[in-house]
């Protein structure tokens, strides 16, 4: 009799569990995600395709799951990781239930511009980082929130940037557009008052972008088709510290005298171009890369107009290898002018 009573009580217990939790939630438990007795509401509404660990209650991990669509994002989620899937589209309303999202990570998918709704991101007023690199986008998604500080659109198929693509995005500090097919950008960056880093490597630019923001500190333009540098390039952008123009089509004719003689510049990369002379640089420059050009002479005046105890270059790294000069072309006086250089690579 006691055995019958015990079995009956166990049956009631199982029935109560099945009534208390939905089939969806019970299946999640069977899959092993709910391993503890204390289930939380945040865990229960997590999509089956994803993981929402209790240790990170505002994060939803859906990466590398062979997903073809974006699952429903619970309202409490702030960080959603959807990278390395097969997602091709984002429909309007998919994030409407989670308007407090701070990070949306979607790199390495198959997103195309025609399949992204016009207002997909517009309601995400707290969105800070949006990663859309390594997709198949042909243009910048419209109506991006003004709250974004880090936008990554590299390794797509963007060929043209519309004039209003970044309108109102005064908080944007980092913009990645590398490895696209952009030929010209016009003045699209003019209103980005907080932008400090712009990466446009591996595009098809024929000139340095116009109207770059005044606060810009890092500018990466390697692997383009740039032939010249404007005479007022650095005076117009006094906070630039790192400028990389390697693998372009620069010649001596395309570099006005003293264009790089600006005190704020810390690193300048002009390697893999067609220069025949060392350009004049500021005494405050620390790293200069000129390898793989056609430089035929070592001009000490490019680094020091005068040499004494107080006037000398702060250069630490100088690369001149793969040019048409050798160590014997470096004058003895270079030891006084370039006294901080660890070594000169020729």
CSV table of C-alpha atoms in Angstrom, one decimal:
chain,number,residue,atom,x,y,z
A,1,UNK,CA,0.0,0.0,0.0
A,2,UNK,CA,2.8,2.4,0.9
A,3,UNK,CA,4.4,1.7,-2.5
A,4,UNK,CA,1.2,2.7,-4.3
A,5,UNK,CA,0.9,5.9,-2.3
A,6,UNK,CA,4.5,6.7,-3.1
A,7,UNK,CA,4.0,6.2,-6.8
A,8,UNK,CA,0.8,8.3,-6.7
A,9,UNK,CA,2.7,11.1,-5.0
A,10,UNK,CA,5.4,11.0,-7.6
A,11,UNK,CA,2.9,11.1,-10.4
A,12,UNK,CA,1.3,14.2,-8.9
A,13,UNK,CA,4.7,15.8,-8.6
A,14,UNK,CA,5.6,15.2,-12.3
A,15,UNK,CA,2.1,16.5,-13.3
A,16,UNK,CA,2.6,19.7,-11.3
A,17,UNK,CA,6.0,20.3,-13.0
A,18,UNK,CA,4.5,19.8,-16.4
A,19,UNK,CA,1.7,22.2,-15.6
A,20,UNK,CA,3.9,24.8,-14.1
A,21,UNK,CA,6.3,25.0,-17.0
A,22,UNK,CA,5.5,25.2,-20.6
A,23,UNK,CA,6.6,22.5,-23.1
A,24,UNK,CA,9.2,25.0,-24.5
A,25,UNK,CA,10.7,25.5,-21.1
A,26,UNK,CA,10.6,21.8,-20.1
A,27,UNK,CA,12.4,20.9,-23.4
A,28,UNK,CA,15.0,23.5,-22.6
A,29,UNK,CA,15.5,21.8,-19.2
A,30,UNK,CA,15.9,18.4,-20.9
A,31,UNK,CA,18.5,19.8,-23.2
A,32,UNK,CA,20.7,20.4,-20.1
A,33,UNK,CA,20.6,24.2,-20.0
A,34,UNK,CA,18.5,24.3,-16.7
A,35,UNK,CA,20.8,22.2,-14.5
A,36,UNK,CA,19.8,23.7,-11.2
A,37,UNK,CA,16.6,23.8,-9.2
A,38,UNK,CA,16.4,27.6,-9.1
A,39,UNK,CA,15.2,28.5,-12.5
A,40,UNK,CA,15.0,32.2,-13.3
A,41,UNK,CA,12.6,34.0,-15.7
A,42,UNK,CA,15.6,35.4,-17.7
A,43,UNK,CA,16.7,31.8,-18.4
A,44,UNK,CA,13.2,30.5,-19.2
A,45,UNK,CA,12.6,32.9,-22.1
A,46,UNK,CA,15.9,32.3,-23.8
A,47,UNK,CA,15.5,30.9,-27.3
A,48,UNK,CA,16.4,27.2,-27.8
A,49,UNK,CA,18.9,28.2,-30.4
A,50,UNK,CA,20.9,30.2,-27.9
A,51,UNK,CA,22.4,30.2,-24.5
A,52,UNK,CA,21.7,32.8,-21.7
A,53,UNK,CA,24.0,31.9,-18.8
A,54,UNK,CA,22.9,33.0,-15.4
A,55,UNK,CA,26.5,34.3,-14.8
A,56,UNK,CA,25.8,36.9,-17.6
A,57,UNK,CA,22.1,37.6,-17.2
A,58,UNK,CA,21.9,40.3,-19.9
A,59,UNK,CA,23.8,38.4,-22.6
A,60,UNK,CA,22.5,36.0,-25.3
A,61,UNK,CA,25.0,33.8,-27.1
A,62,UNK,CA,23.8,32.5,-30.5
A,63,UNK,CA,27.1,32.4,-32.4
A,64,UNK,CA,28.2,29.5,-34.6
A,65,UNK,CA,24.8,27.8,-34.6
A,66,UNK,CA,24.1,27.6,-38.3
A,67,UNK,CA,21.2,30.0,-37.8
A,68,UNK,CA,19.4,31.4,-40.9
A,69,UNK,CA,17.3,33.9,-39.0
A,70,UNK,CA,17.6,36.0,-35.8
A,71,UNK,CA,15.7,34.4,-32.9
A,72,UNK,CA,13.4,36.5,-30.7
A,73,UNK,CA,15.5,38.5,-28.3
A,74,UNK,CA,14.1,38.7,-24.7
A,75,UNK,CA,13.4,42.2,-23.4
A,76,UNK,CA,16.1,42.1,-20.7
A,77,UNK,CA,19.0,41.3,-23.1
A,78,UNK,CA,21.6,44.0,-23.7
A,79,UNK,CA,24.3,42.0,-25.5
A,80,UNK,CA,23.4,39.7,-28.4
A,81,UNK,CA,26.1,37.6,-30.1
A,82,UNK,CA,25.0,36.3,-33.6
A,83,UNK,CA,28.3,36.0,-35.4
A,84,UNK,CA,29.4,33.2,-37.6
A,85,UNK,CA,26.0,32.0,-38.8
A,86,UNK,CA,24.1,32.0,-42.1
A,87,UNK,CA,21.8,34.9,-41.5
A,88,UNK,CA,20.8,36.6,-44.7
A,89,UNK,CA,18.2,39.2,-43.5
A,90,UNK,CA,17.0,41.3,-40.7
A,91,UNK,CA,13.3,42.2,-40.8
A,92,UNK,CA,11.8,45.4,-39.2
A,93,UNK,CA,10.6,44.6,-35.7
A,94,UNK,CA,13.1,41.8,-34.9
A,95,UNK,CA,14.6,43.9,-32.0
A,96,UNK,CA,11.4,45.7,-30.9
A,97,UNK,CA,11.2,43.5,-27.8
A,98,UNK,CA,14.7,44.4,-26.8
A,99,UNK,CA,15.1,48.1,-27.2
A,100,UNK,CA,17.8,48.2,-24.5
A,101,UNK,CA,20.3,46.4,-26.6
A,102,UNK,CA,23.8,47.8,-26.2
A,103,UNK,CA,25.8,45.4,-28.4
A,104,UNK,CA,24.7,43.7,-31.6
A,105,UNK,CA,27.3,41.4,-33.0
A,106,UNK,CA,26.5,40.0,-36.5
A,107,UNK,CA,29.9,39.7,-38.2
A,108,UNK,CA,30.6,36.7,-40.5
A,109,UNK,CA,27.0,36.2,-41.8
A,110,UNK,CA,25.4,36.5,-45.2
A,111,UNK,CA,23.5,39.8,-44.8
A,112,UNK,CA,22.6,41.8,-47.9
A,113,UNK,CA,21.5,45.4,-47.9
A,114,UNK,CA,18.2,44.7,-49.7
A,115,UNK,CA,17.2,42.3,-46.9
A,116,UNK,CA,17.7,44.7,-44.0
A,117,UNK,CA,14.6,46.6,-42.9
A,118,UNK,CA,14.8,50.4,-43.0
A,119,UNK,CA,14.1,50.8,-39.3
A,120,UNK,CA,15.7,47.6,-37.9
A,121,UNK,CA,18.1,49.6,-35.6
A,122,UNK,CA,16.3,52.9,-35.3
A,123,UNK,CA,14.5,52.0,-32.0
A,124,UNK,CA,17.7,50.9,-30.3
A,125,UNK,CA,18.4,54.2,-28.5
A,126,UNK,CA,21.1,52.7,-26.3
A,127,UNK,CA,23.0,50.8,-29.0
A,128,UNK,CA,26.7,51.4,-28.5
A,129,UNK,CA,28.4,48.8,-30.7
A,130,UNK,CA,27.2,47.4,-34.0
A,131,UNK,CA,29.4,44.8,-35.8
A,132,UNK,CA,28.3,44.0,-39.3
A,133,UNK,CA,31.7,43.2,-40.8
A,134,UNK,CA,32.3,40.2,-43.1
A,135,UNK,CA,28.9,40.2,-44.8
A,136,UNK,CA,27.6,41.1,-48.2
A,137,UNK,CA,26.3,44.6,-47.7
A,138,UNK,CA,26.4,47.1,-50.6
A,139,UNK,CA,25.5,50.2,-48.5
A,140,UNK,CA,25.5,51.5,-45.0
A,141,UNK,CA,22.2,50.4,-43.2
A,142,UNK,CA,19.8,53.4,-42.9
A,143,UNK,CA,18.5,55.1,-39.8
A,144,UNK,CA,21.3,54.0,-37.5
A,145,UNK,CA,20.9,55.3,-33.8
A,146,UNK,CA,22.9,58.3,-32.8
A,147,UNK,CA,24.1,56.5,-29.7
A,148,UNK,CA,26.6,54.2,-31.6
A,149,UNK,CA,30.2,54.7,-30.8
A,150,UNK,CA,31.8,51.8,-32.6
A,151,UNK,CA,30.5,50.8,-36.1
A,152,UNK,CA,32.1,48.0,-38.1
A,153,UNK,CA,31.3,47.6,-41.7
A,154,UNK,CA,34.6,46.2,-43.0
A,155,UNK,CA,34.9,43.3,-45.5
A,156,UNK,CA,31.6,43.9,-47.3
A,157,UNK,CA,30.8,45.1,-50.9
A,158,UNK,CA,30.0,48.8,-50.2
A,159,UNK,CA,30.8,50.9,-53.2
A,160,UNK,CA,29.1,54.2,-52.3
A,161,UNK,CA,28.3,56.0,-49.1
A,162,UNK,CA,25.2,58.1,-49.3
A,163,UNK,CA,25.4,61.7,-48.0
A,164,UNK,CA,23.1,61.0,-45.0
A,165,UNK,CA,24.5,57.6,-44.0
A,166,UNK,CA,26.1,59.0,-40.8
A,167,UNK,CA,23.8,61.9,-40.2
A,168,UNK,CA,23.4,62.9,-36.6
A,169,UNK,CA,25.9,60.3,-35.3
A,170,UNK,CA,27.9,62.7,-33.2
A,171,UNK,CA,28.9,60.0,-30.7
A,172,UNK,CA,30.7,57.8,-33.2
A,173,UNK,CA,34.3,57.4,-32.3
A,174,UNK,CA,35.5,54.3,-34.3
A,175,UNK,CA,34.5,53.6,-37.9
A,176,UNK,CA,35.7,50.5,-39.8
A,177,UNK,CA,35.1,50.5,-43.6
A,178,UNK,CA,38.1,48.5,-44.7
A,179,UNK,CA,38.0,45.9,-47.5
A,180,UNK,CA,35.1,47.3,-49.4
A,181,UNK,CA,35.1,48.8,-53.0
A,182,UNK,CA,34.6,52.5,-52.1
A,183,UNK,CA,36.0,55.0,-54.6
A,184,UNK,CA,34.8,58.3,-53.2
A,185,UNK,CA,33.2,59.4,-50.0
A,186,UNK,CA,32.6,63.2,-50.4
A,187,UNK,CA,31.9,64.9,-47.2
A,188,UNK,CA,30.0,62.1,-45.4
A,189,UNK,CA,32.4,62.3,-42.3
A,190,UNK,CA,32.0,66.0,-41.7
A,191,UNK,CA,29.4,65.7,-38.9
A,192,UNK,CA,31.2,63.0,-37.0
A,193,UNK,CA,32.5,65.3,-34.3
A,194,UNK,CA,33.7,62.5,-32.0
A,195,UNK,CA,35.4,60.3,-34.6
A,196,UNK,CA,39.0,59.5,-33.5
A,197,UNK,CA,39.7,56.4,-35.7
A,198,UNK,CA,38.8,55.8,-39.4
A,199,UNK,CA,39.9,52.7,-41.1
A,200,UNK,CA,39.5,52.7,-44.9
A,201,UNK,CA,42.2,50.2,-45.9
A,202,UNK,CA,41.8,48.1,-49.0
A,203,UNK,CA,39.3,50.2,-50.9
A,204,UNK,CA,39.6,52.0,-54.3
A,205,UNK,CA,40.1,55.6,-53.0
A,206,UNK,CA,41.9,57.9,-55.4
A,207,UNK,CA,42.4,60.7,-52.9
A,208,UNK,CA,42.3,61.3,-49.1
A,209,UNK,CA,38.7,61.8,-48.0
A,210,UNK,CA,37.6,65.4,-47.6
A,211,UNK,CA,36.1,67.1,-44.5
A,212,UNK,CA,37.7,64.7,-42.0
A,213,UNK,CA,36.6,65.4,-38.4
A,214,UNK,CA,39.0,67.6,-36.4
A,215,UNK,CA,39.3,65.1,-33.5
A,216,UNK,CA,40.6,62.3,-35.8
A,217,UNK,CA,43.7,60.7,-34.3
A,218,UNK,CA,44.1,57.6,-36.4
A,219,UNK,CA,43.7,57.4,-40.2
A,220,UNK,CA,44.4,54.1,-42.0
A,221,UNK,CA,44.4,54.3,-45.9
A,222,UNK,CA,46.7,51.5,-46.9
A,223,UNK,CA,46.0,49.6,-50.2
A,224,UNK,CA,44.2,52.3,-52.1
A,225,UNK,CA,45.0,54.3,-55.3
A,226,UNK,CA,45.9,57.6,-53.7
A,227,UNK,CA,48.5,59.6,-55.7
A,228,UNK,CA,48.8,62.8,-53.6
A,229,UNK,CA,48.4,64.5,-50.2
A,230,UNK,CA,46.8,67.9,-49.9
A,231,UNK,CA,49.2,70.7,-48.8
A,232,UNK,CA,47.0,71.6,-45.7
A,233,UNK,CA,46.2,67.9,-44.9
A,234,UNK,CA,47.7,67.9,-41.4
A,235,UNK,CA,47.1,71.6,-40.5
A,236,UNK,CA,43.4,70.9,-41.1
A,237,UNK,CA,43.6,67.9,-38.8
A,238,UNK,CA,45.9,68.9,-36.0
A,239,UNK,CA,45.1,65.9,-33.7
A,240,UNK,CA,46.2,63.3,-36.2
A,241,UNK,CA,48.9,61.0,-34.6
A,242,UNK,CA,48.9,57.9,-36.8
A,243,UNK,CA,48.7,58.1,-40.6
A,244,UNK,CA,49.1,55.1,-42.7
A,245,UNK,CA,49.4,55.5,-46.5
A,246,UNK,CA,51.3,52.3,-47.4
A,247,UNK,CA,50.6,50.5,-50.7
A,248,UNK,CA,49.3,53.5,-52.6
A,249,UNK,CA,50.6,55.4,-55.7
A,250,UNK,CA,52.3,58.3,-54.0
A,251,UNK,CA,55.2,60.1,-55.7
A,252,UNK,CA,57.4,63.0,-54.7
A,253,UNK,CA,55.3,65.3,-56.9
A,254,UNK,CA,52.2,64.4,-54.9
A,255,UNK,CA,53.8,65.4,-51.6
A,256,UNK,CA,53.9,69.2,-51.0
A,257,UNK,CA,57.0,70.4,-49.1
A,258,UNK,CA,56.6,70.3,-45.3
A,259,UNK,CA,53.2,68.5,-45.6
A,260,UNK,CA,54.3,66.1,-42.9
A,261,UNK,CA,56.2,68.6,-40.8
A,262,UNK,CA,53.5,68.7,-38.1
A,263,UNK,CA,54.4,68.4,-34.4
A,264,UNK,CA,51.4,66.1,-33.4
A,265,UNK,CA,52.3,63.3,-35.8
A,266,UNK,CA,53.7,60.2,-34.0
A,267,UNK,CA,53.7,57.5,-36.7
A,268,UNK,CA,53.8,57.9,-40.5
A,269,UNK,CA,53.7,54.9,-42.9
A,270,UNK,CA,54.6,55.7,-46.5
A,271,UNK,CA,56.0,52.3,-47.4
A,272,UNK,CA,55.3,50.6,-50.8
A,273,UNK,CA,54.9,53.7,-52.8
A,274,UNK,CA,57.0,55.4,-55.5
A,275,UNK,CA,58.9,58.0,-53.5
A,276,UNK,CA,62.4,58.9,-54.6
A,277,UNK,CA,63.2,61.3,-51.7
A,278,UNK,CA,62.7,61.2,-47.9
A,279,UNK,CA,60.0,63.8,-47.2
A,280,UNK,CA,60.6,66.4,-44.5
A,281,UNK,CA,59.1,65.3,-41.2
A,282,UNK,CA,58.6,66.9,-37.8
A,283,UNK,CA,61.3,66.4,-35.1
A,284,UNK,CA,58.5,64.9,-32.9
A,285,UNK,CA,57.8,62.0,-35.3
A,286,UNK,CA,58.7,58.7,-33.6
A,287,UNK,CA,58.1,56.0,-36.3
A,288,UNK,CA,58.7,56.5,-40.0
A,289,UNK,CA,58.2,53.7,-42.5
A,290,UNK,CA,59.6,54.2,-46.0
A,291,UNK,CA,60.5,50.7,-47.1
A,292,UNK,CA,59.9,49.5,-50.7
A,293,UNK,CA,60.0,52.9,-52.4
A,294,UNK,CA,62.6,54.2,-54.9
A,295,UNK,CA,64.6,56.4,-52.6
A,296,UNK,CA,68.1,57.1,-53.9
A,297,UNK,CA,69.7,59.3,-51.3
A,298,UNK,CA,69.7,59.8,-47.5
A,299,UNK,CA,68.8,63.5,-46.7
A,300,UNK,CA,69.6,64.4,-43.1
A,301,UNK,CA,67.7,67.7,-43.7
A,302,UNK,CA,64.5,65.7,-43.8
A,303,UNK,CA,64.9,65.1,-40.1
A,304,UNK,CA,66.9,68.0,-38.7
A,305,UNK,CA,67.2,71.5,-40.2
A,306,UNK,CA,69.9,72.1,-37.6
A,307,UNK,CA,71.8,69.8,-35.3
A,308,UNK,CA,72.8,70.7,-31.7
A,309,UNK,CA,72.2,69.6,-28.1
A,310,UNK,CA,68.6,70.7,-28.1
A,311,UNK,CA,67.6,70.3,-31.8
A,312,UNK,CA,67.4,66.7,-32.7
A,313,UNK,CA,64.9,64.2,-34.0
A,314,UNK,CA,62.8,62.1,-31.6
A,315,UNK,CA,62.6,59.3,-34.2
A,316,UNK,CA,62.9,55.8,-32.8
A,317,UNK,CA,62.1,53.6,-35.8
A,318,UNK,CA,63.2,54.3,-39.4
A,319,UNK,CA,62.8,51.8,-42.1
A,320,UNK,CA,64.4,52.4,-45.5
A,321,UNK,CA,64.9,48.8,-46.7
A,322,UNK,CA,64.0,47.8,-50.2
A,323,UNK,CA,65.1,51.2,-51.6
A,324,UNK,CA,68.1,52.2,-53.7
A,325,UNK,CA,70.4,53.2,-50.9
A,326,UNK,CA,72.6,51.3,-48.5
A,327,UNK,CA,74.2,51.9,-45.0
A,328,UNK,CA,77.2,53.6,-46.6
A,329,UNK,CA,74.9,56.4,-47.8
A,330,UNK,CA,74.0,57.4,-44.3
A,331,UNK,CA,76.3,60.3,-43.2
A,332,UNK,CA,78.2,60.2,-39.9
A,333,UNK,CA,76.3,63.3,-38.7
A,334,UNK,CA,73.1,61.1,-38.5
A,335,UNK,CA,74.3,59.9,-35.1
A,336,UNK,CA,73.7,63.4,-33.7
A,337,UNK,CA,70.4,64.1,-35.5
A,338,UNK,CA,68.9,60.7,-35.1
A,339,UNK,CA,70.3,60.0,-31.6
A,340,UNK,CA,67.1,58.2,-30.4
A,341,UNK,CA,66.9,55.8,-33.3
A,342,UNK,CA,67.6,52.2,-32.1
A,343,UNK,CA,68.6,51.1,-35.6
A,344,UNK,CA,68.0,52.2,-39.2
A,345,UNK,CA,66.9,49.3,-41.5
A,346,UNK,CA,68.3,49.8,-44.9
